Short mmCIF file of C-alpha atoms and ligand atoms in Angstrom, two decimals:
data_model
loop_
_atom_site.label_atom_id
_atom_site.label_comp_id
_atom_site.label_asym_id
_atom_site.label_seq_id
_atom_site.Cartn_x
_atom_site.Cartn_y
_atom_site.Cartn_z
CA UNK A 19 3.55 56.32 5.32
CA UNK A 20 5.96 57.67 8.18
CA UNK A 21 7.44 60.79 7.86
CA UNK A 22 9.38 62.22 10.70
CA UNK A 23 11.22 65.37 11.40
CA UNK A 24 12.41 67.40 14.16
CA UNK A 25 10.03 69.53 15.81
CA UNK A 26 12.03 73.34 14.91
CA UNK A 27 13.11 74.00 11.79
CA UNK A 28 16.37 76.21 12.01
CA UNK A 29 16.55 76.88 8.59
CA UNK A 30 15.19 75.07 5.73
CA UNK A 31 15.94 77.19 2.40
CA UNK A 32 15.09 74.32 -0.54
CA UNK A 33 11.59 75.32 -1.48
CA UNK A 34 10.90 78.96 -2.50
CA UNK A 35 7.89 78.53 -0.19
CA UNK A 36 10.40 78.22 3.00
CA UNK A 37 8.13 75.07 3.50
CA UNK A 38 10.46 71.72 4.41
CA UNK A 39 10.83 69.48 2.01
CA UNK A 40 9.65 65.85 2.19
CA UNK A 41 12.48 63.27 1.29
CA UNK A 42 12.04 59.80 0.27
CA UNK A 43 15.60 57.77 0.20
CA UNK A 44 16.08 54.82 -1.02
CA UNK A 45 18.64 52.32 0.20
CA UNK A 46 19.69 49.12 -1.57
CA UNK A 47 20.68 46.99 1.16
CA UNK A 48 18.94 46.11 4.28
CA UNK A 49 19.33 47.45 7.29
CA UNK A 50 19.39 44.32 8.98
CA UNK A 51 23.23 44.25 8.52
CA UNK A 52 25.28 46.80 9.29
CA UNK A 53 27.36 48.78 6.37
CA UNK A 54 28.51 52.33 5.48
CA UNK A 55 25.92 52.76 3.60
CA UNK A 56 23.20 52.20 5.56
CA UNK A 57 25.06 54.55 8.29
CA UNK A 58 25.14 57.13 5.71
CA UNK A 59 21.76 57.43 4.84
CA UNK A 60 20.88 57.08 8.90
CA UNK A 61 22.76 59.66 10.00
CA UNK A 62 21.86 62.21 6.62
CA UNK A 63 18.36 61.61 7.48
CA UNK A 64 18.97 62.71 10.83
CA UNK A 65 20.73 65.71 10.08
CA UNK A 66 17.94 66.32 7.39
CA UNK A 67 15.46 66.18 10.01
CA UNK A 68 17.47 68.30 12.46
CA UNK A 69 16.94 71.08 9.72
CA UNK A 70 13.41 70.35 9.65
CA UNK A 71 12.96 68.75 6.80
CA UNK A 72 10.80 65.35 6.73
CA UNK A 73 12.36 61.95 5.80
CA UNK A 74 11.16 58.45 4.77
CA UNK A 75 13.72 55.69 4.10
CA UNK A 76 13.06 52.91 2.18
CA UNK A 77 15.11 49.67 2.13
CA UNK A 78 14.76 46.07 1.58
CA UNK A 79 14.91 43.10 4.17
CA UNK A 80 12.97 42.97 7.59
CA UNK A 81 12.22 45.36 10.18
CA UNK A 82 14.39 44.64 13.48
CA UNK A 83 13.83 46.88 16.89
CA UNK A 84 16.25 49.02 16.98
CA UNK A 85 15.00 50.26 13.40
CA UNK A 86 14.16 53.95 13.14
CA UNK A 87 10.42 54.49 12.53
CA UNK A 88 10.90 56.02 9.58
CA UNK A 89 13.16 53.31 7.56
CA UNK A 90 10.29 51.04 5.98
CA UNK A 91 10.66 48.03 4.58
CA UNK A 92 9.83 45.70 1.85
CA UNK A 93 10.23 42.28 3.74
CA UNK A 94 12.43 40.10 1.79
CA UNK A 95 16.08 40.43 0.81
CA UNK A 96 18.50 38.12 -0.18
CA UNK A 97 22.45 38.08 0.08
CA UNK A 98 24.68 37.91 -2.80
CA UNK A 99 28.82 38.83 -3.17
CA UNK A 100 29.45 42.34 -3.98
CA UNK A 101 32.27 44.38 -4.07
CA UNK A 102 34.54 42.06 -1.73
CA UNK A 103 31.51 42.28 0.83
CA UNK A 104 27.98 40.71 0.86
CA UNK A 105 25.12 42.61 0.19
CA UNK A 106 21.68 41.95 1.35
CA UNK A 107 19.55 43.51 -1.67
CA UNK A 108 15.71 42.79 -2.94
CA UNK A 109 14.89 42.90 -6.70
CA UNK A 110 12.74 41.23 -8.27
CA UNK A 111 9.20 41.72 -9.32
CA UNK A 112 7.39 42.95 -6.15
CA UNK A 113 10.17 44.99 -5.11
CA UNK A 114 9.72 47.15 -8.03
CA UNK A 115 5.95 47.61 -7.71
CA UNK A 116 6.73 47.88 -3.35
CA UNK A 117 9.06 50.61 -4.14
CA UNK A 118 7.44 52.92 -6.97
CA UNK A 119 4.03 51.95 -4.98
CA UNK A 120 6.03 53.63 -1.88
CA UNK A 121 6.84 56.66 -3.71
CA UNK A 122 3.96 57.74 -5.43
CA UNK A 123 2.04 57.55 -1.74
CA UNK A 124 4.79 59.58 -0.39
CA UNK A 125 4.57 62.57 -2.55
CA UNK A 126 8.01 63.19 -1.88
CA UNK A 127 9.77 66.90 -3.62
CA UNK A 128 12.41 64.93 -4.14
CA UNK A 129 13.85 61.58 -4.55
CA UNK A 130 17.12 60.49 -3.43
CA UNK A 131 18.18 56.91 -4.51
CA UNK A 132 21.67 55.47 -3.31
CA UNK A 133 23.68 52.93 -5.44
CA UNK A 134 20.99 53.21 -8.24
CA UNK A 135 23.41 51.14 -9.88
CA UNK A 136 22.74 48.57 -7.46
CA UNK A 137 20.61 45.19 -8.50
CA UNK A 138 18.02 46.16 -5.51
CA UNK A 139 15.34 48.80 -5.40
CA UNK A 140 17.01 51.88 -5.49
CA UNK A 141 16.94 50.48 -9.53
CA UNK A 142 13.07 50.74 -9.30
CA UNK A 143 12.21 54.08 -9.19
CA UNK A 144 14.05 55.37 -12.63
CA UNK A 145 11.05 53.73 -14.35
CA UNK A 146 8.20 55.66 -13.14
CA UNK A 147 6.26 58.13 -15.13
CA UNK A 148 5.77 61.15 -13.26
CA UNK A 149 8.15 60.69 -10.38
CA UNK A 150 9.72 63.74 -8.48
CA UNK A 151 12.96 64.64 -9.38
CA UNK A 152 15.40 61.96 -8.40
CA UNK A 153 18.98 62.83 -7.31
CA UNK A 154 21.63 59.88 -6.60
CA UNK A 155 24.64 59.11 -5.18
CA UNK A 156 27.23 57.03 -5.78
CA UNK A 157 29.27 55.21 -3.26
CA UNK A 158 31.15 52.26 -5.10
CA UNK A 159 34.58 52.32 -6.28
CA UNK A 160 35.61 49.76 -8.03
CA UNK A 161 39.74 50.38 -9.77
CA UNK A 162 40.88 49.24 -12.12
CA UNK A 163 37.16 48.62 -13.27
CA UNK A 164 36.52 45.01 -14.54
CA UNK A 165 36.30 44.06 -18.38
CA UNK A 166 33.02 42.39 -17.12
CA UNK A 167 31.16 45.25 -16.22
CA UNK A 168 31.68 46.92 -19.63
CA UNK A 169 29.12 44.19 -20.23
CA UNK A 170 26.17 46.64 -18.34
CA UNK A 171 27.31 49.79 -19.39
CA UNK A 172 24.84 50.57 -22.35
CA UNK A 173 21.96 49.07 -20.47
CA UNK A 174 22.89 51.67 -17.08
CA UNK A 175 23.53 54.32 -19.56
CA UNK A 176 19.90 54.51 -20.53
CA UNK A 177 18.88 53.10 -17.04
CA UNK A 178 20.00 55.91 -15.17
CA UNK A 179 18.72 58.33 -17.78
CA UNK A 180 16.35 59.74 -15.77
CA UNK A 181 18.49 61.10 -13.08
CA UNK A 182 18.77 65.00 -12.57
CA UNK A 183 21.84 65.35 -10.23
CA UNK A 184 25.09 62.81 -9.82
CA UNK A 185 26.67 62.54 -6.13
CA UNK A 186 30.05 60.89 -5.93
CA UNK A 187 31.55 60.26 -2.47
CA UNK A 188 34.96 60.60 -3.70
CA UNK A 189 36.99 61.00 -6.85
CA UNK A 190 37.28 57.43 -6.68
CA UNK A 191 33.47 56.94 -6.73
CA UNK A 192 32.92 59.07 -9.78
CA UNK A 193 35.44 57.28 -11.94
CA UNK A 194 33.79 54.17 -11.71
CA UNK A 195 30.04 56.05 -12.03
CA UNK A 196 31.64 58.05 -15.10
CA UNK A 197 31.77 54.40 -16.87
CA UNK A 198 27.80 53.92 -17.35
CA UNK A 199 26.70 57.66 -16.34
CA UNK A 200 25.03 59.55 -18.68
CA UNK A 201 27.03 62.83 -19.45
CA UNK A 202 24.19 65.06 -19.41
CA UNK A 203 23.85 64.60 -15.76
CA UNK A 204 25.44 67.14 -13.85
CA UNK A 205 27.70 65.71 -11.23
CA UNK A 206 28.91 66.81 -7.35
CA UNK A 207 31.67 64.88 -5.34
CA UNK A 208 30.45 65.55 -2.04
CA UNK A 209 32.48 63.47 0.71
CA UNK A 210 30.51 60.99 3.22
CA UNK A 211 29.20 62.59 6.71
CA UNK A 212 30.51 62.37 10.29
CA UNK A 213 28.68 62.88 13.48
CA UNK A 214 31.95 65.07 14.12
CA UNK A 215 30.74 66.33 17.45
CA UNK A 216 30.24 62.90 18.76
CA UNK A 217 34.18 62.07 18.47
CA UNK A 218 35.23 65.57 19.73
CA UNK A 219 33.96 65.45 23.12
CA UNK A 220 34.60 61.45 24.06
CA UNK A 221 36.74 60.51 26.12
CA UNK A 222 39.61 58.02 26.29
CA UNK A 223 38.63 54.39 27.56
CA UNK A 224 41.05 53.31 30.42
CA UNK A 225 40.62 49.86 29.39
CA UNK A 226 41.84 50.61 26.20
CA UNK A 227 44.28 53.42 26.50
CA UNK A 228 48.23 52.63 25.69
CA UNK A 229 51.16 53.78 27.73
CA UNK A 230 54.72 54.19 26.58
CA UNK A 231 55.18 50.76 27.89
CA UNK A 232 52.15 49.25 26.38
CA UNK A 233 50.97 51.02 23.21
CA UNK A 234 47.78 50.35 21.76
CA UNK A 235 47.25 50.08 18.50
CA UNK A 236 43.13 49.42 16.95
CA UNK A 237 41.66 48.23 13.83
CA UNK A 238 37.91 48.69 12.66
CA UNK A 239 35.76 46.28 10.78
CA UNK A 240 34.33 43.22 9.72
CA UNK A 241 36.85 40.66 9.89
CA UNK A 242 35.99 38.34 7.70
CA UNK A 243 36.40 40.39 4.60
CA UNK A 244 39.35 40.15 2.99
CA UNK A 245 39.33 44.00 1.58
CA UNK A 246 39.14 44.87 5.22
CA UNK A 247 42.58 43.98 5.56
CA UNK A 248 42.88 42.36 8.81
CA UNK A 249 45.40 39.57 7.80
CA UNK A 250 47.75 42.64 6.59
CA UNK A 251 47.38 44.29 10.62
CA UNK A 252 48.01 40.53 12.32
CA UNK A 253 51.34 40.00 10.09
CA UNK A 254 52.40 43.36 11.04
CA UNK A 255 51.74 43.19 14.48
CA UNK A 256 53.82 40.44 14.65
CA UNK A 257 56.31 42.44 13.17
CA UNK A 258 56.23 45.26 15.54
CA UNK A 259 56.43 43.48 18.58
CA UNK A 260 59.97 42.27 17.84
CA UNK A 261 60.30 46.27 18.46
CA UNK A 262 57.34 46.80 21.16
CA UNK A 263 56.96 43.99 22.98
CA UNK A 264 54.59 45.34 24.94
CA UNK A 265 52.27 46.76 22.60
CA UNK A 266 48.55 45.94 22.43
CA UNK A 267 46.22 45.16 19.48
CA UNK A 268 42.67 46.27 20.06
CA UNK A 269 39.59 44.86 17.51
CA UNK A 270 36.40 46.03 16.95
CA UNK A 271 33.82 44.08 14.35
CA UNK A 272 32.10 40.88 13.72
CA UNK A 273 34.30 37.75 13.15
CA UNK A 274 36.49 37.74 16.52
CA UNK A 275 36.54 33.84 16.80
CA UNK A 276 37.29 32.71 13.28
CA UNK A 277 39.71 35.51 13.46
CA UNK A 278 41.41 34.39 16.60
CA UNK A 279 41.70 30.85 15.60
CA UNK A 280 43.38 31.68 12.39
CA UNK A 281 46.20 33.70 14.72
CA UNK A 282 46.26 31.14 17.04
CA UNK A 283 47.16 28.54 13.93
CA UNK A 284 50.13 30.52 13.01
CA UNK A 285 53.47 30.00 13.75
CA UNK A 286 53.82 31.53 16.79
CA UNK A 287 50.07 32.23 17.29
CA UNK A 288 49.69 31.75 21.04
CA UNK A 289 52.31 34.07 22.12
CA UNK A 290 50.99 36.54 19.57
CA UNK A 291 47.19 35.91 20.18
CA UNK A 292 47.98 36.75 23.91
CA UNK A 293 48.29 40.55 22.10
CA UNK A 294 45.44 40.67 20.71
CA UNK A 295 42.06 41.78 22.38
CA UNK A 296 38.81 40.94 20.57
CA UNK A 297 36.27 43.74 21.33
CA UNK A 298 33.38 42.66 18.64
CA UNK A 299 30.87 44.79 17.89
CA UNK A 300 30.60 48.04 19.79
CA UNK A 301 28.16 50.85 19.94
CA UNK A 302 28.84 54.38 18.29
CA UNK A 303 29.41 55.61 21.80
CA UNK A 304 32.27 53.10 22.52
CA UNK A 305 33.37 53.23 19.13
CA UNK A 306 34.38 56.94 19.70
CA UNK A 307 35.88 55.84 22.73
CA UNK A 308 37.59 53.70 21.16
CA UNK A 309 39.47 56.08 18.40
CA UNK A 310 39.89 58.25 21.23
CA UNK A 311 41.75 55.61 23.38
CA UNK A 312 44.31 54.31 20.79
CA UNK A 313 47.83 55.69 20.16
CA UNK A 314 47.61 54.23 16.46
CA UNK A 315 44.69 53.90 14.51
CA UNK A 316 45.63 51.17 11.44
CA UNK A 317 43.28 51.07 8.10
CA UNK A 318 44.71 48.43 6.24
CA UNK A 319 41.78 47.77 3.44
CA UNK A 320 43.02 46.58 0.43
CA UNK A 321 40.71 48.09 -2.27
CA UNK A 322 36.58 48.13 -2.75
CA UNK A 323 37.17 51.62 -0.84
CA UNK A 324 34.94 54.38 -2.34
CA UNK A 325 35.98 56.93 0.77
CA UNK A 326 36.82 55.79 3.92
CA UNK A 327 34.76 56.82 6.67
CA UNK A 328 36.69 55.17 9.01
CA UNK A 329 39.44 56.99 8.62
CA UNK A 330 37.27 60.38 8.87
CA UNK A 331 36.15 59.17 12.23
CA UNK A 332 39.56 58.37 13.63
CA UNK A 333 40.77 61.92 12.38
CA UNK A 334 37.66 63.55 14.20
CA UNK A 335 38.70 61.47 17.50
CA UNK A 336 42.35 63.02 17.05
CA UNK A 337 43.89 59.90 16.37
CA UNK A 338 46.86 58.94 14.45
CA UNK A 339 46.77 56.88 11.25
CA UNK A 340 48.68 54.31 9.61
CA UNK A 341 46.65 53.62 6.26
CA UNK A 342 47.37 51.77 3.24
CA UNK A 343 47.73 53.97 -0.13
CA UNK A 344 44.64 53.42 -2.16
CA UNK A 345 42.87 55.57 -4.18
CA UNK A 346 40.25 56.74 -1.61
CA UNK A 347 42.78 57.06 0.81
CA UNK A 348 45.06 59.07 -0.16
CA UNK A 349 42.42 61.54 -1.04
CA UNK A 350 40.84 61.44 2.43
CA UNK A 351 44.31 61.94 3.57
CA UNK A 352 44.98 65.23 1.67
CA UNK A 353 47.40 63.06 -0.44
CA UNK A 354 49.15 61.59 2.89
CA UNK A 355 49.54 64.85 4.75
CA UNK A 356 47.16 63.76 7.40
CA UNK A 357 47.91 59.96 8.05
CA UNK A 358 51.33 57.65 7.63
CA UNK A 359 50.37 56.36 4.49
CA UNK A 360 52.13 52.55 3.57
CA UNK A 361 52.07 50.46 0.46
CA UNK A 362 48.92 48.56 -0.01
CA UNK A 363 49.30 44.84 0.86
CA UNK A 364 52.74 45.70 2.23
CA UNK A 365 51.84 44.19 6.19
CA UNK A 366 56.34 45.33 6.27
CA UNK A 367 55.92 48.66 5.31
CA UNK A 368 52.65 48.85 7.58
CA UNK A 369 54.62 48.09 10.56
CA UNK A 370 57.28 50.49 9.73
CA UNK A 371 55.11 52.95 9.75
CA UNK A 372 53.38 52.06 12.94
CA UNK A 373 57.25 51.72 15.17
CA UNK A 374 57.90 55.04 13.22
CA UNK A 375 54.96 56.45 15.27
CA UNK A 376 55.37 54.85 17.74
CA UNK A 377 58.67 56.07 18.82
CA UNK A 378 57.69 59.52 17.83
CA UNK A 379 55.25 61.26 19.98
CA UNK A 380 55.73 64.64 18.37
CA UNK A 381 54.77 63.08 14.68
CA UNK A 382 51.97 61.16 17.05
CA UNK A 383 50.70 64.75 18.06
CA UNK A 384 51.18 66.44 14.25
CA UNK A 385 48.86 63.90 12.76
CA UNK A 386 46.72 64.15 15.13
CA UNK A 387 46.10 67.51 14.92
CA UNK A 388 46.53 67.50 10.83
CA UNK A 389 43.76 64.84 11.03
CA UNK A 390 41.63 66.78 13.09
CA UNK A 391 41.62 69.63 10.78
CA UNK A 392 40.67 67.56 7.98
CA UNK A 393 37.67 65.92 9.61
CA UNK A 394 35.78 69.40 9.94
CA UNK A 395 35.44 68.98 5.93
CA UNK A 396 33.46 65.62 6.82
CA UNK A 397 30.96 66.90 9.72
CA UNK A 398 27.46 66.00 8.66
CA UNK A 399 26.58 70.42 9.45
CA UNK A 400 28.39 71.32 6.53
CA UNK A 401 27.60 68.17 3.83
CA UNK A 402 23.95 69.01 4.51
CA UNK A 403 24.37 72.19 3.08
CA UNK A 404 26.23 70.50 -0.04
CA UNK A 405 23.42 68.00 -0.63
CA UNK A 406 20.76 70.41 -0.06
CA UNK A 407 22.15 72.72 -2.73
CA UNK A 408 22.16 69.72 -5.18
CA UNK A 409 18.70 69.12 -3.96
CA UNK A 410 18.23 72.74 -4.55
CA UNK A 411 19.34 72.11 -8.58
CA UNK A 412 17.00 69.62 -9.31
CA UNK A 413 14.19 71.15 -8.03
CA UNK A 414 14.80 74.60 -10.43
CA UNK A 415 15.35 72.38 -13.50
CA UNK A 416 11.95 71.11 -13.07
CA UNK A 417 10.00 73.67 -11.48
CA UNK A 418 6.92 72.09 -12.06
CA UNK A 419 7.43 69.25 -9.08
CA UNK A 420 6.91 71.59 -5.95
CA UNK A 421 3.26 70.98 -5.02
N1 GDD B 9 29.45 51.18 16.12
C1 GDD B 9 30.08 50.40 15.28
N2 GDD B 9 30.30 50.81 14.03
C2 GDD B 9 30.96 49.98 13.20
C3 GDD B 9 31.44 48.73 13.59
N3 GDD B 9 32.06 48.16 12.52
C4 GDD B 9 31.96 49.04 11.50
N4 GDD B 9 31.30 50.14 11.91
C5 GDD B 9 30.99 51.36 11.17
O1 GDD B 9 30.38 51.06 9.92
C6 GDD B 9 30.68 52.10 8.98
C7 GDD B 9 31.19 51.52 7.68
O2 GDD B 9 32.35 50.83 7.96
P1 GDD B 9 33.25 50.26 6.80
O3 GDD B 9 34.09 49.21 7.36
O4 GDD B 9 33.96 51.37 6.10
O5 GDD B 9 32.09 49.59 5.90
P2 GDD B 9 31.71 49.55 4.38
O6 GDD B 9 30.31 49.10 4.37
O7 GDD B 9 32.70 48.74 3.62
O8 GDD B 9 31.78 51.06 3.85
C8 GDD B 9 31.79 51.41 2.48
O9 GDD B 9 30.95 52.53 2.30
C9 GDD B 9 31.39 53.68 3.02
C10 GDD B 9 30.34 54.77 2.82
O10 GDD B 9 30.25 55.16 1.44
C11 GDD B 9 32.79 54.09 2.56
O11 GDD B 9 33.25 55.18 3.34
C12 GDD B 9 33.76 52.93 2.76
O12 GDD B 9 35.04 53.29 2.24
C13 GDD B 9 33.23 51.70 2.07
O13 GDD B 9 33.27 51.88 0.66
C14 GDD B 9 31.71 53.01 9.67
O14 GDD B 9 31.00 54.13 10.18
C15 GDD B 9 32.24 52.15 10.80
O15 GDD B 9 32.69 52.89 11.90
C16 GDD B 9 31.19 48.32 14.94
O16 GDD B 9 31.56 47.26 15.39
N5 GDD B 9 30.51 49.20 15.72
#
C-alpha cells in the first residue's frame, strides 16, 4: 500500500503525539474522467501531504499515467447518469471486499469517504467492524430534492450511521445531506479548495486576451451537459453581438465538435460560429491563463451545482463574472456582491449582464477586485486547517483509534 507525503512536515497538530497522520480517502468515481470531485480530493491530498501528513486515495476504474502514485485502484467501473452528469462508479460485490480489504491494510487514523451516499465504494467502508473513525463529505446538491429519493432515505439513514463528522461543501450540499443524515452526526460546511496561488501569479494569454474592440468573453466545462449551460452562453452571445460585434467567445472542455455543429445549424450559425473559438481541454496551467485572459468570465449552469469551483477560480484569477442565480451561486457570490448575477435559464438577462460589463470598465475592475477578496476564503492553506480540525473531532470522540 502507497503512502506518500512530503518530505518536511511544517506543522502537523492532529495527533497528540505530533506524529502525521495517515489518511485513506475514498473517491466514488474514477479518475479516469475528469470531475470536481476527483480534483478535490487531488489537490486536498496534496495540500495534506504538504503538511506532512501521509495520503492514500482509493477510487474505482483503471489506472492511467498521469495517475498519482498514491490514487489506487480497484480496476473496473462502470458509467451510469447522475446528477445531470455521468458518473463512472464500481459497486458491486468485489468492490466492497477491494475497498474494506484496502483499509484494514492501510491502518489509516482516519477515514475520509466522499459522496458516501454514492452507489460506488465510498458506500463500502460504513460496514466494517473495527474501522478508524470515518469522516465524510458531501458534495451533491440536488433542489428541490426529488419525491424519488425519499424512496432511500430510511435505508441511508441507518447506512451512514456510522459516520463521526458531516462535511457539506455548501449550504446547498447540506440541505440535500440533511434529507437521509443521521442527526446525531455533527456537521461542518466547509467550502471546496483552490490552488489560489496558482491563479494569482499567471499571466494573461495574448492569444486570448480582449481589447475594447474585441472583448473576450470564456466559458468552462463539459459541453455536452446540459446543467453546464452552454446552450444558455451561445443564445446570449448571439445576443450581445448585435451590441459588440466584435466580441470573442473563448471555450474550454470536452465536446467542441458536437458543440460547434449545433451553432453552425442555427439560424445564423456560420456568421456566429466564426465568434466562437473552441479551445478543448486545457491544462491547469492554461486554464489559469485562461481566467486571467478574459474580460468576462460567464457560468451559466443551470442546477446540479453543490458549490461552484469554477467560479472560485475565476475570482482568484481576478476575473469578472456573469453567473446564473442558483442556490450555490449566490452563496459563492456573497449573495451577488462579487459577480453580475442573472436569472437562471434567462440566456436575455445573461447577455444584459455581460454588455452591462462590458461597457463598464470601472464595474469590470470592482468585481474583480470584490471577487478576489472572496477567493482567499477558498485557498486550499486555510480549508486544510478546517478539515483537519474536523479530523481533529473525530479522533477525541474515539480516543481509542490512535495506534
Ligand atoms: N484543466 C482543466 N480543468 C477543467 C477543464 N474542464 C473542467 N475543469 C475543472 O474541473 C473542475 C470541476 O469542474 P465543474 O465543471 O464544476 O465539474 P463538476 O464535476 O460538475 O463539479 C461538481 O463538483 C464540484 C466540487 O464539489 C462543485 O464545485 C461543482 O459545483 C459541481 O457540483 C473545475 O476545477 C474545473 O476548472 C479543462 O478543460 N481543463
Amino acid at each position: 500500500m502507497l503512502c506518500m507525503s512530503s518530505q518536511e512536515p511544517a506543522s502537523i497538530g492532529v495527533r497528540p503525539d505530533g506524529r502525521p497522520l495517515r489518511v485513506g480517502i475514498v473517491c466514488p468515481y474514477s479518475f479516469e474522467t475528469p470531475g470536481g470531485v476527483q480534483n478535490h480530493i487531488r489537490d486536498f491530498s496534496e495540500a495534506l501531504m504538504r503538511r506532512g501528513h501521509h495520503v492514500s486515495v482509493f477510487a474505482p476504474g483503471r489506472r492511467t499515467k498521469d495517475m498519482p502514485l498514491w490514487v489506487q485502484t480497484n480496476g473496473s467501473s462502470f458509467a451510469i447518469p447522475y446528477n445531470g452528469s455521468w458518473a463512472h462508479l464500481s459497486y458491486f460485490l468485489a468492490a466492497g471486499l477491494q475497498t474494506r480489504r484496502w483499509v484494514r491494510q492501510g491502518q489509516f487514523d482516519i477515514v475520509h469517504l466522499h459522496e458516501p451516499e454514492a452507489p460506488s465504494v465510498s458506500h463500502k467502508p460504513l460496514v466494517m467492524r473495527g474501522a478508524p473513525p470515518m469522516v465524510a463529505t458531501f458534495h451533491a446538491s440536488i433542489e428541490p430534492y426529488p419525491r424519488a429519493l425519499h424512496l432511500f432515505q430510511r435505508y441511508l439513514h441507518s447506512y451512514l450511521e456510522p459516520l463521526s463528522e458531516a462535511i457539506f461543501v455548501s449550504p446547498s450540499a447540506q440541505r440535500t445531506a440533511d434529507h437521509y443524515l443521521p442527526a446525531s452526526i455533527s456537521r461542518h460546511v466547509i467550502p471546496n479548495g483552490i490552488n489560489r496561488a496558482s491563479y494569482l501569479r499567471a499571466h494573461p494569454d495574448e492569444r486570448w486576451r480582449g481589447t475594447p474592440k474585441h472583448p473576450t468573453i470564456g466559458f468552462l466545462g463539459r459541453l455536452e451537459e446540459e446543467r453546464k449551460g452552454f446552450p444558455i452562453f451561445v443564445e446570449a452571445a448571439s445576443r450581445v453581438l448585435e451590441r459588440h460585434p466584435g466580441a470573442r467567445f473563448l471555450v474550454v472542455g470536452d465536446g467542441g465538435d458536437e458543440a460547434a455543429k449545433a451553432i453552425a445549424e442555427r439560424d445564423g450559425g456560420a456568421a456566429l460560429l466564426e465568434r466562437f473559438e473552441f479551445l478543448g481541454r486545457v491544462d491547469d496551467d492554461a486554464k489559469a491563463r485562461f481566467y486571467k485572459s478574459l474580460d468576462v468570465y460567464v457560468a451559466p449552469q443551470t442546477g446540479g451545482e453543490s458549490f461552484g469551483i469554477v467560479l472560485a477560480e475565476a475570482m482568484a484569477a481576478g476575473c469578472p463574472i456573469v453567473a446564473s442565480d442558483l442556490p450555490a451561486f449566490v452563496d459563492v457570490t456573497e449573495q451577488g456582491r462579487d459577480a453580475a448575477l442573472f436569472a437562471n435559464r434567462d440566456a436575455a438577462d445573461c447577455a444584459e449582464r455581460i454588455c452591462e460589463l462590458l461597457a463598464d470598465p470601472s464595474l469590470r475592475t470592482r468585481l474583480g477586485k470584490a471577487g478576489l477578496r472572496r477567493s482567499g476564503d477558498f485557498d486550499w492553506e486555510t480549508i486544510v486547517d478546517e478539515v483537519l480540525a474536523v479530523y481533529r473531532r473525530a479522533l477525541s470522540a474515539q480516543p481509542g483509534a490512535l495506534s
